[in-house]
Amino acid sequence: MKSLTINHLSKTYFDPYAAKHVTAVQDVSLDVPEGEFVAIVGPSGCGKTTILNMIAGFLPASGGDIIVDSRKVSGPGPDRGVVFQSHALFPWKTVLENVAFGPKMRGVGLKEREEIARDYLALAGLSHAAERYPNELSGGMQQRVGVVRALANEPAVLLMDEPFASVDAQTRMTLQEELTRIWQARRPTILFITHDVPEAVFLANRVVVLSKGRVLEEVEIDLPRPRSWDAMMDDERFKTLSARVLQLVRAA
Amino acid sequence: MSALAQVDAKPSMAWKRLRSALYFVFPLLCLVFIWEFTVRIFSVHPGVFPGVGAVLKAGAESIANGSLFLHIGASLARVLVGTILAVLVGVPLGILMGVSPGVSTILTPLFRFFSVLAGIAWIPIATLWFGYGFGAITFVIFNAVFFVVAYNTLLGVASIPPQLRNAAWSLGANRWDMLKEVLLPGALPNIVTGIRTGLGFAWRGLIAAEMIATNLGLGYMLFLARDFYRTELIVFGMIVIGILWLLIDRLVLAPLERRTIERWGLVR
Amino acid sequence: MSEAVAVNPALRLWSGYLRLVARHPVIGSVVPFLPLIALWAIVVEAGVFPRAFFPGPVDVFHSFVDLTRKGILPAYLADSIVRLAVGAAAGMVAGILLGLLVGLNERAHRALWPVLLFFQAIGDIAWLPLLIIWFGFGLETMTFVIVYTVLFPVVLNTVLGVRSIPLDLHRAAQSLGAPRWRILTEVVLPGALPNIITGLRNGLGYGWRALIAAEMIVGTSGVGFMMFDARRAGSVVEILLGMIILGLLWYAVDALILAPIERATGQRWGMVAR
Ligand SMILES: Nc1ncnc2c1ncn2[C@@H]1O[C@H](COP(=O)(O)OP(=O)(O)O)[C@@H](O)[C@H]1O
Ligand SMILES: [Mg+2]
């Protein structure tokens, strides 16, 4: 089962300057079934990154469990692919080498892993950039490669922390459309984090609103797929759902 | 809220400083301990390496008879005179070269060549031209700092965006204003970096030159002690040299560089 | 209005020169020396200074040919280069290993960083008297000085490089399934490489000066020894020859070793660390 479940997750930081404990995440439970696209939205500082870093295994949890693929996890692992806001591509590797990195770590031979990488690059329309270095790409392309790199490792779940927050508005819309397209084609399990309400509603099957480290409410997004921004702009259902989520976030 | 946080933060900042000072000193104290321990356990011959006590005694002696301060004074005077002369000549020359792209195209390779040679390589010819003593050593210091400072000034002036110069012209600056208000401050971070690098070379050049060409100064003190196999005096001299350079670099040069570079956000 | 204004021939010459330099940068770093050498020759021929005290380019060239024919210069040059290469290689390997340890391990950093700064501050040349007592005027002394000199810039820069690798890159490698030692080879080493090369550049710059100083003070051969021997004999020509050779040697090291590595790594990756 390529699903993600978190039970009563919490995190307390120690702030050395104020010499006191700060609770960033409190008793969060969440279920992302196999092949589902769930988005967490909430204002800045509500604990989104903390949750994702715990799931990814970058931070130890103060309490609660994280279950991926029916196994309790602690520490980072290839079963959870991460897409970073800062793309985190290795500057000293070409695009192809970056995408082939996960298979390489699994011990896949050179020829085979390059084939895998080329397949995934083709999926995102990036074949022409395979031999380039990350710094030779535009911000949007870097972000695409980051997504492809995580996908090519075939993780049980894909964790994305505001991956499109630092690209320009037009590119962001294209990237969002591409992501829904890839999701429909491959049906990976995705947990997507953002502070951008329309983005969450456009992408996800379900939106979880987070407030001050707690889950405020979950909203089912029953919009038809494939989704495109041209269609969504005038879609009444999209407007009401966005308005509702926005209200929750603003009340948070 | 933020005012409160600042009040909270102040004592912990002082505490942090103290703690980082302790963190710095503690490993060095451990090192002194290991040194003494090793010398005793293996009963190292004092002619090979001295114990802590002998070094302290040699240090106390050289302080008591005043010779330490004579040597330090001589070394610092040479560094100071050489560096000041080098900056006084190097900065204007660097600016002159930097304002004209033609001149800098021609002179840059020459300065790169000479800044590569700077310092130690000039000792033989300096001692021939000036004889042994203050003149030759100060020339070596001057040389080590001059070319590096002039070259860095040139780079600094060349890297000032042309819009800044145009802005100053159109705001009514004359040539002198331009120099004072735009060129000098614009090149300052590079000048300071140049001084720091140049002094690094100069300090080594100083010690080498003093071993070869004088009868006063820290380098001479070390070399003289070698003649009598007085390792405790040599080690004491090395520690003095290390501490002096740390003080110069950490208390004068590094803060100066940080201030000019970070303050203006001119991180390069 | 549209009539072409006659271009000043001097300007035309200048722009021709600029275009030439843009196409062949080597010319740009050679041509400026021609007027300097000419000026030098004129001052010497004018007899402003006694010729033995201030010989001209022709004299230096004669001494170059003479010393080369006798085999002294090639032998000394080879000595210096071998010492530098051996010392630099050893210093670099030790420096990178130590730098990785100090950069990656917080405890090692706390314990060793102040010690490193202090030993760097003492400087190589101050060790010479003690080294002479220990090893005499030999190869060990010289090698120690160069290793010592190259070591510190490499260590300090490696630490800087290791610590400047963004946390997200470590995390990305971890979550793509890289075990610890793979992170060392795939993330830490390449990430620190531009800084390591900067360290090597500084280290070679210092190490090479230290070598000259050591050869002057304790040497029995090498370019530094040649210069200081010439000084004892009062032969300014050979001192000047030595200085020119030292300058050219650095150009060669820079153009043949350092610059190509820099072009192939940090500059290509867009992460130039300077
Ligand atoms: N390393 C840390 N130490 C102390 N407090 C932290 C740390 N990281 C985050 N926090 C605090 O935890 C809260 C949640 O942060 P974060 O998860 O980054 O929020 P978000 O990603 O939703 O903007 C914030 O109040 C933040 O100040
Ligand atoms: Mg965040």
Short mmCIF file of N, CA and C in Angstrom, two decimals, chain B residues 75-181:
data_model
loop_
_atom_site.label_atom_id
_atom_site.label_comp_id
_atom_site.label_asym_id
_atom_site.label_seq_id
_atom_site.Cartn_x
_atom_site.Cartn_y
_atom_site.Cartn_z
N SER B 75 60.17 44.95 14.73
CA SER B 75 59.38 44.27 13.69
C SER B 75 58.13 45.09 13.34
N LEU B 76 57.42 45.54 14.38
CA LEU B 76 56.18 46.27 14.12
C LEU B 76 56.47 47.60 13.42
N ALA B 77 57.56 48.27 13.80
CA ALA B 77 57.89 49.55 13.16
C ALA B 77 58.10 49.34 11.66
N ARG B 78 58.82 48.26 11.31
CA ARG B 78 59.06 47.99 9.88
C ARG B 78 57.75 47.73 9.16
N VAL B 79 56.89 46.91 9.79
CA VAL B 79 55.61 46.59 9.15
C VAL B 79 54.78 47.85 8.97
N LEU B 80 54.75 48.67 10.02
CA LEU B 80 53.92 49.88 10.00
C LEU B 80 54.41 50.84 8.91
N VAL B 81 55.71 51.13 8.92
CA VAL B 81 56.25 52.08 7.94
C VAL B 81 56.05 51.55 6.53
N GLY B 82 56.42 50.27 6.32
CA GLY B 82 56.30 49.69 4.99
C GLY B 82 54.87 49.70 4.49
N THR B 83 53.92 49.35 5.37
CA THR B 83 52.53 49.27 4.96
C THR B 83 51.95 50.65 4.66
N ILE B 84 52.26 51.62 5.54
CA ILE B 84 51.71 52.96 5.32
C ILE B 84 52.22 53.54 4.01
N LEU B 85 53.53 53.40 3.78
CA LEU B 85 54.08 53.88 2.51
C LEU B 85 53.40 53.20 1.34
N ALA B 86 53.23 51.88 1.46
CA ALA B 86 52.65 51.11 0.35
C ALA B 86 51.23 51.57 0.06
N VAL B 87 50.45 51.82 1.11
CA VAL B 87 49.06 52.24 0.90
C VAL B 87 49.02 53.65 0.33
N LEU B 88 49.89 54.53 0.85
CA LEU B 88 49.92 55.91 0.37
C LEU B 88 50.26 55.99 -1.11
N VAL B 89 51.15 55.12 -1.57
CA VAL B 89 51.51 55.14 -2.99
C VAL B 89 50.58 54.25 -3.81
N GLY B 90 50.23 53.11 -3.25
CA GLY B 90 49.49 52.10 -4.02
C GLY B 90 48.07 52.51 -4.34
N VAL B 91 47.37 53.12 -3.38
CA VAL B 91 45.96 53.45 -3.60
C VAL B 91 45.79 54.51 -4.69
N PRO B 92 46.50 55.65 -4.61
CA PRO B 92 46.34 56.63 -5.69
C PRO B 92 46.72 56.06 -7.05
N LEU B 93 47.80 55.29 -7.08
CA LEU B 93 48.22 54.70 -8.35
C LEU B 93 47.14 53.75 -8.88
N GLY B 94 46.59 52.95 -7.98
CA GLY B 94 45.54 52.01 -8.38
C GLY B 94 44.32 52.75 -8.92
N ILE B 95 43.95 53.87 -8.28
CA ILE B 95 42.79 54.63 -8.74
C ILE B 95 43.08 55.23 -10.11
N LEU B 96 44.28 55.78 -10.24
CA LEU B 96 44.68 56.37 -11.52
C LEU B 96 44.57 55.33 -12.64
N MET B 97 45.05 54.12 -12.35
CA MET B 97 44.99 53.07 -13.36
C MET B 97 43.55 52.63 -13.62
N GLY B 98 42.74 52.66 -12.53
CA GLY B 98 41.39 52.14 -12.66
C GLY B 98 40.46 53.04 -13.44
N VAL B 99 40.66 54.39 -13.39
CA VAL B 99 39.71 55.27 -14.06
C VAL B 99 39.84 55.19 -15.56
N SER B 100 41.00 54.79 -16.07
CA SER B 100 41.14 54.71 -17.51
C SER B 100 41.22 53.25 -17.95
N PRO B 101 40.22 52.81 -18.73
CA PRO B 101 40.23 51.41 -19.15
C PRO B 101 41.47 51.09 -19.99
N GLY B 102 41.93 52.08 -20.77
CA GLY B 102 43.11 51.85 -21.60
C GLY B 102 44.33 51.56 -20.75
N VAL B 103 44.53 52.46 -19.76
CA VAL B 103 45.69 52.29 -18.89
C VAL B 103 45.63 50.96 -18.15
N SER B 104 44.41 50.59 -17.71
CA SER B 104 44.32 49.35 -16.93
C SER B 104 44.54 48.13 -17.83
N THR B 105 44.11 48.21 -19.12
CA THR B 105 44.37 47.08 -20.03
C THR B 105 45.86 46.82 -20.12
N ILE B 106 46.63 47.91 -20.18
CA ILE B 106 48.08 47.77 -20.31
C ILE B 106 48.73 47.35 -18.99
N LEU B 107 48.28 47.99 -17.88
CA LEU B 107 49.02 47.81 -16.63
C LEU B 107 48.61 46.57 -15.82
N THR B 108 47.39 46.06 -16.05
CA THR B 108 46.95 44.93 -15.24
C THR B 108 47.91 43.73 -15.30
N PRO B 109 48.30 43.29 -16.52
CA PRO B 109 49.22 42.14 -16.54
C PRO B 109 50.52 42.42 -15.80
N LEU B 110 51.03 43.67 -15.93
CA LEU B 110 52.29 44.00 -15.24
C LEU B 110 52.10 43.87 -13.72
N PHE B 111 50.97 44.39 -13.24
CA PHE B 111 50.77 44.34 -11.80
C PHE B 111 50.53 42.94 -11.30
N ARG B 112 49.87 42.14 -12.13
CA ARG B 112 49.70 40.75 -11.71
C ARG B 112 51.06 40.07 -11.56
N PHE B 113 51.91 40.33 -12.53
CA PHE B 113 53.24 39.73 -12.49
C PHE B 113 53.98 40.15 -11.22
N PHE B 114 53.96 41.47 -10.94
CA PHE B 114 54.74 41.93 -9.79
C PHE B 114 54.10 41.57 -8.46
N SER B 115 52.77 41.46 -8.44
CA SER B 115 52.17 41.06 -7.16
C SER B 115 52.43 39.59 -6.89
N VAL B 116 52.67 38.82 -7.94
CA VAL B 116 53.06 37.42 -7.75
C VAL B 116 54.46 37.34 -7.14
N LEU B 117 55.32 38.28 -7.58
CA LEU B 117 56.70 38.28 -7.09
C LEU B 117 56.83 38.89 -5.71
N ALA B 118 55.76 39.58 -5.26
CA ALA B 118 55.89 40.46 -4.10
C ALA B 118 56.47 39.75 -2.89
N GLY B 119 57.27 40.49 -2.13
CA GLY B 119 57.73 39.99 -0.84
C GLY B 119 59.09 39.32 -0.90
N ILE B 120 59.07 38.03 -0.56
CA ILE B 120 60.30 37.30 -0.31
C ILE B 120 61.28 37.32 -1.48
N ALA B 121 60.73 37.25 -2.70
CA ALA B 121 61.61 37.18 -3.86
C ALA B 121 62.48 38.43 -3.99
N TRP B 122 62.10 39.51 -3.32
CA TRP B 122 62.87 40.75 -3.42
C TRP B 122 63.98 40.84 -2.39
N ILE B 123 64.04 39.89 -1.46
CA ILE B 123 65.03 40.01 -0.39
C ILE B 123 66.46 40.13 -0.92
N PRO B 124 66.88 39.26 -1.86
CA PRO B 124 68.28 39.37 -2.29
C PRO B 124 68.60 40.74 -2.88
N ILE B 125 67.73 41.20 -3.78
CA ILE B 125 68.08 42.46 -4.45
C ILE B 125 67.91 43.64 -3.50
N ALA B 126 66.94 43.55 -2.59
CA ALA B 126 66.75 44.64 -1.63
C ALA B 126 67.97 44.77 -0.72
N THR B 127 68.53 43.65 -0.31
CA THR B 127 69.70 43.74 0.57
C THR B 127 70.92 44.24 -0.19
N LEU B 128 70.96 43.98 -1.51
CA LEU B 128 72.07 44.52 -2.30
C LEU B 128 71.93 46.02 -2.47
N TRP B 129 70.71 46.46 -2.75
CA TRP B 129 70.48 47.88 -3.01
C TRP B 129 70.58 48.72 -1.73
N PHE B 130 69.98 48.20 -0.64
CA PHE B 130 69.87 49.02 0.57
C PHE B 130 70.81 48.59 1.68
N GLY B 131 71.53 47.48 1.48
CA GLY B 131 72.36 46.95 2.57
C GLY B 131 71.49 46.28 3.61
N TYR B 132 72.12 45.58 4.54
CA TYR B 132 71.35 44.92 5.60
C TYR B 132 70.76 45.95 6.54
N GLY B 133 69.54 45.70 7.03
CA GLY B 133 68.97 46.59 8.03
C GLY B 133 67.59 47.10 7.69
N PHE B 134 67.22 48.19 8.32
CA PHE B 134 65.86 48.73 8.26
C PHE B 134 65.40 48.96 6.82
N GLY B 135 66.27 49.57 6.03
CA GLY B 135 65.89 49.93 4.67
C GLY B 135 65.47 48.73 3.85
N ALA B 136 66.30 47.68 3.85
CA ALA B 136 66.02 46.51 3.02
C ALA B 136 64.73 45.83 3.46
N ILE B 137 64.57 45.68 4.78
CA ILE B 137 63.41 44.95 5.27
C ILE B 137 62.13 45.74 5.03
N THR B 138 62.19 47.05 5.27
CA THR B 138 61.01 47.87 5.03
C THR B 138 60.66 47.86 3.55
N PHE B 139 61.69 47.81 2.71
CA PHE B 139 61.42 47.74 1.27
C PHE B 139 60.68 46.45 0.92
N VAL B 140 61.08 45.35 1.54
CA VAL B 140 60.42 44.06 1.26
C VAL B 140 58.95 44.13 1.69
N ILE B 141 58.69 44.72 2.86
CA ILE B 141 57.31 44.87 3.32
C ILE B 141 56.52 45.76 2.36
N PHE B 142 57.12 46.91 2.05
CA PHE B 142 56.49 47.86 1.14
C PHE B 142 56.09 47.14 -0.13
N ASN B 143 57.05 46.38 -0.65
CA ASN B 143 56.85 45.67 -1.88
C ASN B 143 55.73 44.66 -1.82
N ALA B 144 55.69 43.90 -0.71
CA ALA B 144 54.66 42.87 -0.57
C ALA B 144 53.28 43.51 -0.54
N VAL B 145 53.16 44.66 0.12
CA VAL B 145 51.84 45.28 0.26
C VAL B 145 51.50 46.11 -0.97
N PHE B 146 52.50 46.84 -1.50
CA PHE B 146 52.24 47.81 -2.56
C PHE B 146 51.54 47.19 -3.78
N PHE B 147 52.13 46.15 -4.33
CA PHE B 147 51.57 45.63 -5.58
C PHE B 147 50.20 45.02 -5.38
N VAL B 148 50.03 44.33 -4.25
CA VAL B 148 48.73 43.72 -3.99
C VAL B 148 47.66 44.80 -3.78
N VAL B 149 48.01 45.86 -3.03
CA VAL B 149 47.04 46.93 -2.79
C VAL B 149 46.72 47.67 -4.09
N ALA B 150 47.75 48.01 -4.86
CA ALA B 150 47.50 48.74 -6.10
C ALA B 150 46.63 47.90 -7.04
N TYR B 151 46.96 46.61 -7.14
CA TYR B 151 46.19 45.74 -8.04
C TYR B 151 44.74 45.62 -7.58
N ASN B 152 44.55 45.48 -6.28
CA ASN B 152 43.17 45.36 -5.78
C ASN B 152 42.41 46.67 -5.91
N THR B 153 43.10 47.80 -5.74
CA THR B 153 42.44 49.09 -5.93
C THR B 153 41.96 49.23 -7.36
N LEU B 154 42.85 48.85 -8.29
CA LEU B 154 42.49 48.89 -9.70
C LEU B 154 41.22 48.07 -9.96
N LEU B 155 41.21 46.86 -9.43
CA LEU B 155 40.04 46.00 -9.61
C LEU B 155 38.80 46.66 -9.01
N GLY B 156 38.98 47.26 -7.82
CA GLY B 156 37.86 47.89 -7.14
C GLY B 156 37.29 49.03 -7.94
N VAL B 157 38.16 49.91 -8.45
CA VAL B 157 37.68 51.06 -9.23
C VAL B 157 37.01 50.57 -10.51
N ALA B 158 37.62 49.58 -11.15
CA ALA B 158 37.05 49.08 -12.40
C ALA B 158 35.68 48.45 -12.17
N SER B 159 35.43 48.00 -10.95
CA SER B 159 34.16 47.31 -10.70
C SER B 159 33.05 48.25 -10.24
N ILE B 160 33.37 49.56 -10.10
CA ILE B 160 32.30 50.51 -9.76
C ILE B 160 31.40 50.67 -10.97
N PRO B 161 30.09 50.47 -10.81
CA PRO B 161 29.20 50.55 -11.97
C PRO B 161 29.27 51.94 -12.60
N PRO B 162 29.34 52.02 -13.95
CA PRO B 162 29.45 53.31 -14.61
C PRO B 162 28.28 54.25 -14.26
N GLN B 163 27.09 53.66 -13.97
CA GLN B 163 25.95 54.54 -13.64
C GLN B 163 26.25 55.40 -12.43
N LEU B 164 27.03 54.82 -11.46
CA LEU B 164 27.33 55.57 -10.25
C LEU B 164 28.15 56.80 -10.59
N ARG B 165 29.13 56.62 -11.51
CA ARG B 165 29.95 57.76 -11.89
C ARG B 165 29.10 58.77 -12.65
N ASN B 166 28.26 58.26 -13.55
CA ASN B 166 27.40 59.17 -14.30
C ASN B 166 26.47 59.93 -13.38
N ALA B 167 25.91 59.21 -12.40
CA ALA B 167 25.01 59.85 -11.45
C ALA B 167 25.73 60.99 -10.74
N ALA B 168 26.97 60.74 -10.31
CA ALA B 168 27.72 61.77 -9.60
C ALA B 168 28.01 62.97 -10.50
N TRP B 169 28.41 62.71 -11.78
CA TRP B 169 28.62 63.82 -12.73
C TRP B 169 27.36 64.66 -12.81
N SER B 170 26.23 63.98 -13.05
CA SER B 170 25.00 64.73 -13.32
C SER B 170 24.48 65.41 -12.07
N LEU B 171 24.96 65.01 -10.90
CA LEU B 171 24.58 65.70 -9.67
C LEU B 171 25.55 66.83 -9.38
N GLY B 172 26.48 67.07 -10.30
CA GLY B 172 27.34 68.24 -10.19
C GLY B 172 28.68 68.00 -9.51
N ALA B 173 29.15 66.77 -9.46
CA ALA B 173 30.44 66.50 -8.82
C ALA B 173 31.59 66.94 -9.72
N ASN B 174 32.62 67.52 -9.16
CA ASN B 174 33.82 67.78 -9.95
C ASN B 174 34.79 66.61 -9.76
N ARG B 175 35.98 66.71 -10.35
CA ARG B 175 36.91 65.58 -10.32
C ARG B 175 37.28 65.17 -8.89
N TRP B 176 37.52 66.18 -8.09
CA TRP B 176 37.93 65.93 -6.71
C TRP B 176 36.81 65.23 -5.94
N ASP B 177 35.56 65.74 -6.12
CA ASP B 177 34.40 65.11 -5.48
C ASP B 177 34.29 63.66 -5.91
N MET B 178 34.48 63.46 -7.22
CA MET B 178 34.36 62.11 -7.77
C MET B 178 35.32 61.16 -7.04
N LEU B 179 36.55 61.62 -6.89
CA LEU B 179 37.55 60.81 -6.22
C LEU B 179 37.14 60.52 -4.78
N LYS B 180 36.70 61.58 -4.10
CA LYS B 180 36.45 61.50 -2.66
C LYS B 180 35.14 60.76 -2.38
N GLU B 181 34.12 61.02 -3.22
CA GLU B 181 32.78 60.53 -2.89
C GLU B 181 32.44 59.20 -3.57
#
